[in-house]
Short mmCIF file of C-alpha atoms in Angstrom, two decimals:
data_model
loop_
_atom_site.label_atom_id
_atom_site.label_comp_id
_atom_site.label_asym_id
_atom_site.label_seq_id
_atom_site.Cartn_x
_atom_site.Cartn_y
_atom_site.Cartn_z
CA UNK V 16 192.97 -31.11 -91.41
CA UNK V 17 195.16 -28.11 -91.00
CA UNK V 18 195.94 -25.81 -93.89
CA UNK V 19 199.46 -27.17 -94.31
CA UNK V 20 198.15 -30.72 -94.68
CA UNK V 21 195.62 -29.57 -97.26
CA UNK V 22 198.36 -27.82 -99.20
CA UNK V 23 200.60 -30.91 -99.06
CA UNK V 24 197.81 -33.21 -100.22
CA UNK V 25 196.69 -30.95 -103.05
CA UNK V 26 199.99 -29.57 -104.37
CA UNK V 27 203.07 -30.13 -102.19
CA UNK V 28 203.82 -33.82 -102.65
CA UNK V 29 203.12 -33.62 -106.38
CA UNK V 30 205.46 -30.63 -106.69
CA UNK V 31 208.32 -32.41 -104.91
CA UNK V 32 207.81 -35.53 -107.01
CA UNK V 33 207.81 -33.55 -110.27
CA UNK V 34 210.92 -31.73 -109.06
CA UNK V 35 212.62 -35.12 -108.62
CA UNK V 36 211.48 -36.16 -112.12
CA UNK V 37 212.86 -33.02 -113.75
CA UNK V 38 216.09 -33.19 -111.72
CA UNK V 39 216.61 -36.64 -113.25
CA UNK V 40 215.91 -35.20 -116.70
CA UNK V 41 218.31 -32.29 -116.01
CA UNK V 42 221.02 -34.79 -115.02
CA UNK V 43 220.45 -36.81 -118.18
CA UNK V 44 220.83 -33.65 -120.27
CA UNK V 45 223.82 -32.03 -118.56
CA UNK V 46 226.05 -34.90 -117.34
CA UNK V 47 228.64 -35.88 -119.91
CA UNK V 48 229.41 -39.23 -118.34
CA UNK V 49 227.28 -42.11 -119.62
CA UNK V 50 227.22 -43.92 -116.27
CA UNK V 51 225.79 -40.87 -114.51
CA UNK V 52 223.22 -40.64 -117.27
CA UNK V 53 222.14 -44.22 -116.49
CA UNK V 54 221.83 -43.43 -112.76
CA UNK V 55 219.75 -40.34 -113.56
CA UNK V 56 217.51 -42.50 -115.76
CA UNK V 57 216.91 -44.76 -112.74
CA UNK V 58 216.00 -41.67 -110.67
CA UNK V 59 213.42 -40.66 -113.29
CA UNK V 60 211.91 -44.14 -113.11
CA UNK V 61 211.61 -43.89 -109.32
CA UNK V 62 209.81 -40.53 -109.68
CA UNK V 63 207.27 -42.04 -112.09
CA UNK V 64 206.64 -44.87 -109.61
CA UNK V 65 206.04 -42.25 -106.88
CA UNK V 66 203.33 -40.59 -108.97
CA UNK V 67 201.51 -43.91 -109.39
CA UNK V 68 201.76 -44.69 -105.67
CA UNK V 69 200.50 -41.19 -104.74
CA UNK V 70 197.33 -41.94 -106.71
CA UNK V 71 196.87 -45.19 -104.75
CA UNK V 72 196.81 -43.65 -101.25
CA UNK V 73 193.54 -43.52 -99.34
CA UNK V 74 192.58 -41.85 -96.06
CA UNK V 75 191.96 -44.37 -93.27
CA UNK V 76 193.11 -47.38 -95.26
CA UNK V 77 195.55 -50.12 -94.23
CA UNK V 78 197.97 -52.14 -96.34
CA UNK V 79 196.26 -54.46 -98.87
CA UNK V 80 196.56 -57.73 -96.93
CA UNK V 81 193.32 -59.21 -95.62
CA UNK V 82 192.36 -58.68 -91.98
CA UNK V 83 189.63 -60.93 -90.64
CA UNK V 84 187.19 -58.23 -89.55
CA UNK V 85 187.61 -55.78 -92.43
CA UNK V 86 185.68 -56.49 -95.62
CA UNK V 87 184.81 -53.12 -97.16
CA UNK V 88 186.60 -51.50 -100.06
CA UNK V 89 187.26 -48.25 -98.20
CA UNK V 90 189.32 -50.03 -95.52
CA UNK V 91 192.19 -50.93 -97.85
CA UNK V 92 194.66 -48.96 -99.96
CA UNK V 93 194.16 -49.39 -103.69
CA UNK V 94 196.29 -52.45 -104.64
CA UNK V 95 196.15 -52.06 -108.43
CA UNK V 96 199.03 -49.53 -108.86
CA UNK V 97 201.14 -51.63 -106.48
CA UNK V 98 200.80 -54.65 -108.74
CA UNK V 99 201.66 -52.62 -111.83
CA UNK V 100 204.69 -50.91 -110.26
CA UNK V 101 206.11 -54.12 -108.78
CA UNK V 102 206.81 -55.46 -112.26
CA UNK V 103 208.08 -52.04 -113.40
CA UNK V 104 210.80 -52.07 -110.72
CA UNK V 105 212.00 -55.54 -111.76
CA UNK V 106 212.03 -54.56 -115.44
CA UNK V 107 214.05 -51.43 -114.55
CA UNK V 108 216.79 -53.76 -113.30
CA UNK V 109 216.80 -55.50 -116.70
CA UNK V 110 217.13 -52.20 -118.55
CA UNK V 111 219.99 -51.21 -116.22
CA UNK V 112 221.79 -54.45 -117.09
CA UNK V 113 221.39 -53.93 -120.84
CA UNK V 114 222.55 -50.31 -120.49
CA UNK V 115 225.66 -51.38 -118.60
CA UNK V 116 226.44 -53.98 -121.28
CA UNK V 117 226.23 -51.23 -123.92
CA UNK V 118 228.49 -49.08 -121.71
CA UNK V 119 231.12 -51.83 -121.64
CA UNK V 120 231.04 -52.10 -125.43
CA UNK V 121 231.39 -48.33 -125.83
CA UNK V 122 234.41 -48.34 -123.54
CA UNK V 123 236.02 -51.15 -125.56
CA UNK V 124 235.36 -49.48 -128.92
CA UNK V 125 236.20 -45.85 -128.11
CA UNK V 126 238.36 -46.09 -124.99
CA UNK V 127 236.26 -43.60 -123.07
CA UNK V 128 232.72 -43.03 -121.81
CA UNK V 129 232.79 -39.23 -121.82
CA UNK V 130 230.46 -37.82 -124.44
CA UNK V 131 232.67 -35.01 -125.76
CA UNK V 132 235.73 -37.28 -126.09
CA UNK V 133 233.75 -39.76 -128.18
CA UNK V 134 232.39 -36.99 -130.45
CA UNK V 135 235.93 -35.60 -130.82
CA UNK V 136 237.25 -39.00 -131.84
CA UNK V 137 234.46 -39.48 -134.37
CA UNK V 138 235.08 -36.09 -136.00
CA UNK V 139 238.84 -36.56 -136.29
CA UNK J 3 197.10 -37.80 -92.39
CA UNK J 4 200.32 -37.26 -90.44
CA UNK J 5 202.31 -39.39 -92.88
CA UNK J 6 202.22 -36.57 -95.45
CA UNK J 7 204.83 -34.64 -93.40
CA UNK J 8 207.09 -37.70 -93.36
CA UNK J 9 206.67 -38.14 -97.11
CA UNK J 10 207.63 -34.51 -97.71
CA UNK J 11 210.75 -34.79 -95.54
CA UNK J 12 211.84 -38.01 -97.25
CA UNK J 13 211.29 -36.48 -100.70
CA UNK J 14 213.48 -33.51 -99.69
CA UNK J 15 216.21 -35.98 -98.64
CA UNK J 16 215.88 -37.70 -102.03
CA UNK J 17 216.25 -34.38 -103.86
CA UNK J 18 219.44 -33.68 -101.88
CA UNK J 19 220.83 -37.10 -102.80
CA UNK J 20 219.98 -36.44 -106.45
CA UNK J 21 221.91 -33.15 -106.40
CA UNK J 22 224.88 -35.02 -104.90
CA UNK J 23 224.72 -37.53 -107.76
CA UNK J 24 224.48 -34.87 -110.48
CA UNK J 25 227.42 -32.78 -109.22
CA UNK J 26 229.66 -35.60 -107.94
CA UNK J 27 233.06 -36.26 -109.55
CA UNK J 28 234.05 -39.70 -108.26
CA UNK J 29 231.99 -42.46 -109.86
CA UNK J 30 232.44 -44.87 -106.91
CA UNK J 31 231.03 -42.24 -104.55
CA UNK J 32 228.14 -41.65 -106.93
CA UNK J 33 227.36 -45.37 -106.98
CA UNK J 34 227.40 -45.72 -103.19
CA UNK J 35 225.18 -42.64 -102.87
CA UNK J 36 222.80 -44.25 -105.36
CA UNK J 37 222.63 -47.28 -103.04
CA UNK J 38 221.52 -44.97 -100.20
CA UNK J 39 218.99 -43.40 -102.61
CA UNK J 40 217.40 -46.81 -103.10
CA UNK J 41 217.33 -47.35 -99.32
CA UNK J 42 215.50 -44.06 -98.63
CA UNK J 43 213.15 -44.95 -101.50
CA UNK J 44 212.32 -48.21 -99.77
CA UNK J 45 211.43 -46.36 -96.56
CA UNK J 46 209.23 -43.97 -98.53
CA UNK J 47 207.34 -46.88 -100.11
CA UNK J 48 206.61 -48.28 -96.64
CA UNK J 49 205.30 -44.87 -95.50
CA UNK J 50 203.08 -44.76 -98.59
CA UNK J 51 201.54 -48.12 -97.61
CA UNK J 52 203.08 -50.35 -100.27
CA UNK J 53 205.16 -52.98 -98.43
CA UNK J 54 205.28 -55.32 -101.44
CA UNK J 55 206.89 -52.65 -103.61
CA UNK J 56 209.27 -51.81 -100.75
CA UNK J 57 210.42 -55.43 -100.50
CA UNK J 58 211.09 -55.56 -104.24
CA UNK J 59 212.98 -52.25 -104.16
CA UNK J 60 215.14 -53.42 -101.23
CA UNK J 61 216.31 -56.49 -103.15
CA UNK J 62 216.58 -54.92 -106.61
CA UNK J 63 218.50 -51.87 -105.31
CA UNK J 64 221.26 -54.15 -104.03
CA UNK J 65 221.46 -56.01 -107.36
CA UNK J 66 221.63 -52.76 -109.38
CA UNK J 67 224.40 -51.41 -107.14
CA UNK J 68 226.41 -54.60 -107.61
CA UNK J 69 226.06 -54.25 -111.41
CA UNK J 70 227.24 -50.64 -111.30
CA UNK J 71 230.27 -51.47 -109.12
CA UNK J 72 231.23 -54.38 -111.39
CA UNK J 73 231.09 -52.12 -114.44
CA UNK J 74 233.35 -49.64 -112.61
CA UNK J 75 236.15 -52.22 -112.86
CA UNK J 76 236.16 -51.82 -116.66
CA UNK J 77 235.93 -48.02 -116.91
CA UNK J 78 237.84 -45.12 -115.44
CA UNK J 79 236.66 -43.98 -112.04
CA UNK J 80 237.00 -40.21 -112.22
CA UNK J 81 234.91 -37.95 -114.40
CA UNK J 82 235.65 -34.52 -115.76
CA UNK X 4 222.44 -26.44 -126.96
CA UNK X 5 222.72 -28.27 -123.69
CA UNK X 6 222.41 -25.11 -121.62
CA UNK X 7 219.32 -24.03 -123.57
CA UNK X 8 217.68 -27.39 -122.81
CA UNK X 9 218.59 -27.08 -119.13
CA UNK X 10 217.05 -23.61 -118.93
CA UNK X 11 213.86 -24.90 -120.61
CA UNK X 12 213.71 -27.71 -118.03
CA UNK X 13 214.02 -25.24 -115.14
CA UNK X 14 211.27 -23.04 -116.59
CA UNK X 15 208.97 -26.08 -116.84
CA UNK X 16 209.70 -26.91 -113.20
CA UNK X 17 208.73 -23.40 -112.13
CA UNK X 18 205.56 -23.37 -114.23
CA UNK X 19 204.19 -26.73 -113.00
CA UNK X 20 202.71 -25.72 -109.58
CA UNK X 21 200.81 -22.76 -111.05
CA UNK X 22 199.14 -24.51 -113.97
CA UNK X 23 199.17 -28.29 -113.66
CA UNK X 24 197.95 -28.93 -110.14
CA UNK X 25 194.81 -26.80 -110.19
CA UNK X 26 192.20 -29.51 -110.28
CA UNK X 27 193.84 -31.85 -112.77
CA UNK X 28 195.54 -34.22 -110.33
CA UNK X 29 193.27 -35.58 -107.54
CA UNK X 30 194.02 -34.72 -103.92
CA UNK X 31 196.15 -37.35 -102.16
CA UNK X 32 194.11 -39.61 -99.90
CA UNK X 33 190.72 -38.84 -101.44
CA UNK X 34 188.64 -42.07 -101.32
CA UNK X 35 186.28 -40.86 -104.07
CA UNK X 36 188.91 -39.94 -106.66
CA UNK X 37 188.87 -41.65 -110.05
CA UNK X 38 191.75 -44.13 -109.52
CA UNK X 39 190.27 -45.36 -106.23
CA UNK X 40 186.71 -46.11 -107.29
CA UNK X 41 185.82 -48.13 -110.37
CA UNK X 42 187.71 -51.37 -110.88
CA UNK X 43 189.83 -51.39 -107.74
CA UNK X 44 186.77 -51.64 -105.49
CA UNK X 45 185.78 -54.76 -107.39
CA UNK X 46 189.29 -56.16 -106.99
CA UNK X 47 189.39 -55.48 -103.23
CA UNK X 48 185.95 -56.91 -102.47
CA UNK X 49 186.20 -60.03 -104.64
CA UNK X 50 189.90 -60.85 -104.44
CA UNK X 51 189.68 -63.33 -101.56
CA UNK X 52 186.63 -65.21 -102.84
CA UNK X 53 187.76 -65.39 -106.47
CA UNK X 54 191.51 -66.00 -106.15
CA UNK X 55 191.89 -67.48 -102.63
CA UNK X 56 194.88 -65.24 -101.82
CA UNK X 57 194.68 -62.90 -98.81
CA UNK X 58 197.45 -60.70 -100.23
CA UNK X 59 195.54 -58.67 -102.80
CA UNK X 60 198.64 -57.54 -104.70
CA UNK X 61 199.54 -61.15 -105.48
CA UNK X 62 195.93 -61.84 -106.38
CA UNK X 63 195.91 -59.04 -108.96
CA UNK X 64 199.42 -59.75 -110.20
CA UNK X 65 199.04 -63.48 -110.71
CA UNK X 66 195.34 -64.03 -111.28
CA UNK X 67 193.33 -61.03 -112.48
CA UNK X 68 196.17 -59.66 -114.61
CA UNK X 69 198.19 -62.83 -115.23
CA UNK X 70 198.44 -62.21 -118.96
CA UNK X 71 200.20 -58.90 -118.24
CA UNK X 72 202.73 -60.56 -115.93
CA UNK X 73 203.47 -63.24 -118.55
CA UNK X 74 204.87 -60.69 -120.96
CA UNK X 75 206.73 -58.85 -118.20
CA UNK X 76 208.51 -62.14 -117.54
CA UNK X 77 209.27 -62.39 -121.26
CA UNK X 78 210.75 -58.87 -121.14
CA UNK X 79 213.07 -59.97 -118.32
CA UNK X 80 214.22 -63.00 -120.36
CA UNK X 81 214.80 -60.78 -123.41
CA UNK X 82 216.86 -58.35 -121.30
CA UNK X 83 219.21 -61.19 -120.33
CA UNK X 84 219.37 -62.34 -123.96
CA UNK X 85 220.18 -58.79 -125.09
CA UNK X 86 222.99 -58.39 -122.55
CA UNK X 87 224.56 -61.67 -123.68
CA UNK X 88 224.25 -60.79 -127.39
CA UNK X 89 225.73 -57.29 -126.92
CA UNK X 90 228.76 -58.71 -125.11
CA UNK X 91 229.13 -61.82 -127.28
CA UNK X 92 232.22 -60.71 -129.26
CA UNK X 93 235.63 -61.87 -128.16
CA UNK X 94 237.58 -59.08 -126.45
CA UNK X 95 241.19 -58.23 -127.18
CA UNK X 96 243.19 -60.45 -124.81
CA UNK X 97 246.09 -58.01 -124.47
CA UNK X 98 243.73 -55.26 -123.44
CA UNK X 99 241.99 -57.39 -120.84
CA UNK X 100 244.83 -58.87 -118.83
CA UNK X 101 247.10 -56.15 -117.60
CA UNK X 102 249.72 -57.46 -115.20
CA UNK X 103 248.94 -55.65 -111.95
CA UNK X 104 252.39 -55.05 -110.48
CA UNK X 105 251.54 -53.39 -107.20
CA UNK X 106 248.60 -55.68 -106.68
CA UNK X 107 250.83 -58.75 -106.86
CA UNK X 108 253.46 -57.16 -104.64
CA UNK X 109 250.96 -56.72 -101.84
CA UNK X 110 249.51 -60.20 -102.20
CA UNK X 111 252.15 -62.83 -103.10
CA UNK X 112 249.64 -65.39 -104.37
CA UNK X 113 246.46 -64.08 -105.95
CA UNK X 114 243.49 -65.75 -104.39
CA UNK X 115 244.59 -65.68 -100.76
CA UNK X 116 242.48 -63.42 -98.59
CA UNK X 117 244.20 -60.20 -97.61
CA UNK X 118 242.65 -60.04 -94.19
CA UNK X 119 243.42 -63.17 -92.19
CA UNK X 120 241.22 -62.31 -89.25
CA UNK X 121 237.94 -62.38 -91.12
CA UNK X 122 237.23 -65.74 -92.66
CA UNK X 123 234.98 -64.90 -95.55
CA UNK X 124 234.52 -68.50 -96.66
CA UNK X 125 233.06 -69.68 -93.37
CA UNK X 126 230.73 -66.71 -93.11
CA UNK X 127 229.40 -67.21 -96.62
CA UNK X 128 229.05 -70.96 -96.13
CA UNK X 129 226.91 -70.30 -93.08
CA UNK X 130 224.95 -67.55 -94.75
CA UNK X 131 224.02 -69.05 -98.11
CA UNK X 132 221.63 -71.83 -97.00
CA UNK X 133 219.76 -69.35 -94.79
CA UNK X 134 219.25 -67.05 -97.77
CA UNK X 135 217.97 -69.92 -99.92
CA UNK X 136 215.59 -71.08 -97.16
CA UNK X 137 214.32 -67.52 -96.91
CA UNK X 138 213.81 -67.42 -100.68
CA UNK X 139 211.75 -70.62 -100.48
CA UNK X 140 209.70 -69.09 -97.64
CA UNK X 141 209.05 -65.94 -99.68
CA UNK X 142 208.01 -68.04 -102.67
CA UNK X 143 205.60 -70.37 -100.84
CA UNK X 144 204.03 -67.65 -98.67
CA UNK X 145 203.71 -65.09 -101.47
CA UNK X 146 199.93 -65.31 -101.51
CA UNK X 147 199.47 -65.20 -97.72
CA UNK X 148 201.92 -62.49 -96.67
CA UNK X 149 204.29 -60.15 -98.49
CA UNK X 150 206.44 -61.51 -101.24
CA UNK X 151 206.03 -63.51 -104.40
CA UNK X 152 207.89 -64.75 -107.42
CA UNK X 153 209.88 -61.64 -108.27
CA UNK X 154 211.26 -61.19 -104.76
CA UNK X 155 212.12 -64.88 -104.32
CA UNK X 156 213.99 -64.90 -107.64
CA UNK X 157 215.96 -61.79 -106.69
CA UNK X 158 216.93 -63.28 -103.29
CA UNK X 159 218.11 -66.46 -105.05
CA UNK X 160 220.16 -64.33 -107.44
CA UNK X 161 221.74 -62.54 -104.47
CA UNK X 162 222.68 -65.93 -102.99
CA UNK X 163 224.51 -66.73 -106.25
CA UNK X 164 226.27 -63.35 -106.19
CA UNK X 165 227.53 -64.03 -102.66
CA UNK X 166 228.65 -67.47 -103.84
CA UNK X 167 230.74 -65.87 -106.60
CA UNK X 168 232.53 -63.72 -104.00
CA UNK X 169 234.26 -66.77 -102.46
CA UNK X 170 237.95 -67.12 -103.22
CA UNK X 171 238.22 -69.55 -106.15
CA UNK X 172 239.72 -72.97 -105.63
CA UNK X 173 239.00 -73.23 -101.94
CA UNK X 174 235.68 -74.97 -102.01
CA UNK X 175 233.25 -76.34 -104.52
CA UNK X 176 230.53 -73.88 -105.47
CA UNK X 177 226.97 -74.37 -104.34
CA UNK X 178 225.65 -74.08 -107.85
CA UNK X 179 227.66 -73.03 -110.87
CA UNK X 180 225.94 -71.65 -113.96
CA UNK X 181 227.87 -70.40 -116.95
CA UNK X 182 226.54 -68.02 -119.59
CA UNK X 183 224.59 -70.39 -121.85
CA UNK X 184 223.13 -72.53 -119.07
CA UNK X 185 221.81 -69.54 -117.15
CA UNK X 186 220.14 -68.17 -120.27
CA UNK X 187 218.44 -71.48 -121.09
CA UNK X 188 217.20 -71.77 -117.50
CA UNK X 189 215.60 -68.35 -117.92
CA UNK X 190 213.86 -69.66 -121.03
CA UNK X 191 212.63 -72.69 -119.05
CA UNK X 192 211.11 -70.35 -116.45
CA UNK X 193 209.23 -68.42 -119.11
CA UNK X 194 208.06 -71.71 -120.62
CA UNK X 195 206.66 -72.91 -117.27
CA UNK X 196 204.52 -69.76 -117.16
CA UNK X 197 203.23 -70.31 -120.69
CA UNK X 198 202.67 -74.02 -119.97
CA UNK X 199 200.24 -73.11 -117.20
CA UNK X 200 198.20 -71.15 -119.74
CA UNK X 201 198.27 -74.07 -122.17
CA UNK X 202 197.16 -76.49 -119.41
CA UNK X 203 194.10 -74.39 -118.63
CA UNK X 204 193.30 -74.26 -122.33
CA UNK X 205 193.45 -78.06 -122.62
CA UNK X 206 190.99 -78.20 -119.70
CA UNK X 207 188.49 -76.28 -121.78
CA UNK X 208 188.92 -72.77 -120.41
CA UNK X 209 190.56 -69.55 -121.48
CA UNK X 210 194.28 -68.88 -121.09
CA UNK X 211 195.22 -68.68 -117.36
CA UNK X 212 191.68 -69.46 -116.17
CA UNK X 213 192.71 -71.55 -113.16
CA UNK X 214 189.28 -73.10 -112.53
CA UNK X 215 189.79 -75.29 -115.60
CA UNK X 216 193.12 -76.83 -114.53
CA UNK X 217 192.88 -80.55 -115.42
CA UNK X 218 193.86 -81.85 -111.97
CA UNK X 219 190.40 -82.39 -110.49
CA UNK X 220 190.76 -79.82 -107.69
CA UNK X 221 188.19 -77.63 -106.01
CA UNK X 222 187.82 -73.89 -106.74
CA UNK X 223 190.14 -72.64 -103.98
CA UNK X 224 192.74 -75.38 -104.44
CA UNK X 225 192.98 -74.92 -108.19
CA UNK X 226 193.55 -71.16 -107.83
CA UNK X 227 196.31 -71.73 -105.25
CA UNK X 228 197.93 -74.36 -107.48
CA UNK X 229 197.82 -72.08 -110.51
CA UNK X 230 199.34 -69.13 -108.64
CA UNK X 231 202.11 -71.36 -107.28
CA UNK X 232 202.87 -72.71 -110.78
CA UNK X 233 203.22 -69.33 -112.45
CA UNK X 234 205.22 -67.94 -109.52
CA UNK X 235 207.63 -70.86 -109.92
CA UNK X 236 208.15 -69.78 -113.52
CA UNK X 237 208.68 -66.13 -112.50
CA UNK X 238 211.15 -67.15 -109.76
CA UNK X 239 213.28 -69.23 -112.12
CA UNK X 240 213.24 -66.57 -114.86
CA UNK X 241 214.23 -63.66 -112.59
CA UNK X 242 217.00 -65.68 -110.88
CA UNK X 243 218.44 -66.80 -114.22
CA UNK X 244 218.30 -63.29 -115.69
CA UNK X 245 220.21 -61.80 -112.75
CA UNK X 246 222.88 -64.51 -113.08
CA UNK X 247 223.05 -64.06 -116.88
CA UNK X 248 223.64 -60.30 -116.74
CA UNK X 249 226.16 -60.79 -113.89
CA UNK X 250 228.14 -63.35 -115.91
CA UNK X 251 228.04 -61.22 -119.06
CA UNK X 252 229.43 -58.14 -117.28
CA UNK X 253 231.91 -60.15 -115.19
CA UNK X 254 233.49 -61.66 -118.31
CA UNK X 255 234.85 -58.20 -119.23
CA UNK X 256 236.32 -57.09 -115.90
CA UNK X 257 239.82 -55.63 -116.24
CA UNK X 258 242.29 -55.79 -113.38
CA UNK X 259 243.83 -52.36 -113.77
CA UNK X 260 244.28 -51.56 -110.12
CA UNK X 261 247.86 -50.61 -110.86
CA UNK X 262 248.20 -46.80 -110.60
CA UNK X 263 251.37 -46.75 -112.76
CA UNK X 264 249.65 -48.59 -115.59
CA UNK X 265 246.62 -46.37 -115.31
CA UNK X 266 248.77 -43.27 -115.62
CA UNK X 267 250.29 -44.72 -118.80
CA UNK X 268 246.80 -45.39 -120.16
CA UNK X 269 245.60 -41.88 -119.52
#
């Protein structure tokens, strides 16, 4: 392993993934539009899934589907985080749907989905 | 492992797409860019050795994008 | 306030590589790290003998951790129920139907395709059965190759979404589900999952212990039958939830493509 690969395995990939996570958080804080907030929430979810899948990787392992001549545990990538994250992705679609339904109601009630306009109308 | 370089490059692409989403003004553009975000994510899952998760992401990304575009018919398209 | 929070976020981003990654997170690709050793070795070595499914992800999802997946399916059903309940009030009719002047001027009768050269109906009619056959393939081969209940349900939902895109009135729909029917079909899917657990309990075992299914099958056959039964429930629930949320959002779509009207609104 070269030094760059060692750096990437120890720190680099984790740093980029955490950067993606905090960029999603930054977007959720700064964007005033509720739809962009929802999209940034989805980005944060993707970053969390990346962290789980980084923990599952294994040197010299193949995908977790059985080959006839491989029986040992070190020949396969860890399939447990895959099974957990597969349901998390499907549930993220459900939360997106509920969030968009709330967005539609907010638009009908207040006539806008910008945060400052809604606060202005409430304080009037 | 040589795939670590590919993972780093794909993560940099994802960070660029995220910046485009945060600073974009047109909501339709933002939604289409989010669709490409989900596509690059699917490729990254395959590189990480999780083809099951990649399959799920490929299907669910399309469904989420359709939901976003349908909601765009009820709200205004341009942001401040 | 918002700018202060943003600055705090940026400071956290800059502090992470110096403090957090020094020995706390394991190195990527290390076979002896904590997540790769204890229980996952047991899963990998015993998955094929105990669950009779060569795809280990499906084996863990549907057999070792089936109780977990049952409540994930319930969460999906509750998401569809929540979307319907949030949008269950009756909208103001005058606000919903704005007469789109320019839209009508370009297309004399609404419903006719704008582009005559591409026949969308024929393409979709050819495409839909292929998608449903592919969904059936993904469902039945979920334990042998990639795929499973969640993916098959999502592909079926996509087939319904394409079916909705057809111009109305031209052709009868392949399958039409309105709001209440789709929701109750999602409940039926969740019930099929729970029924599998009840069947194993009547056979004298624990919940979702497929060896005790009261069909008189061998070890391998009973595990395959159990995985197929619960994946049928997951498929139906995911498909119905996608259709439910789609119908709930589509009931509120406004046709304000008219730029003049939009300028008056704003």
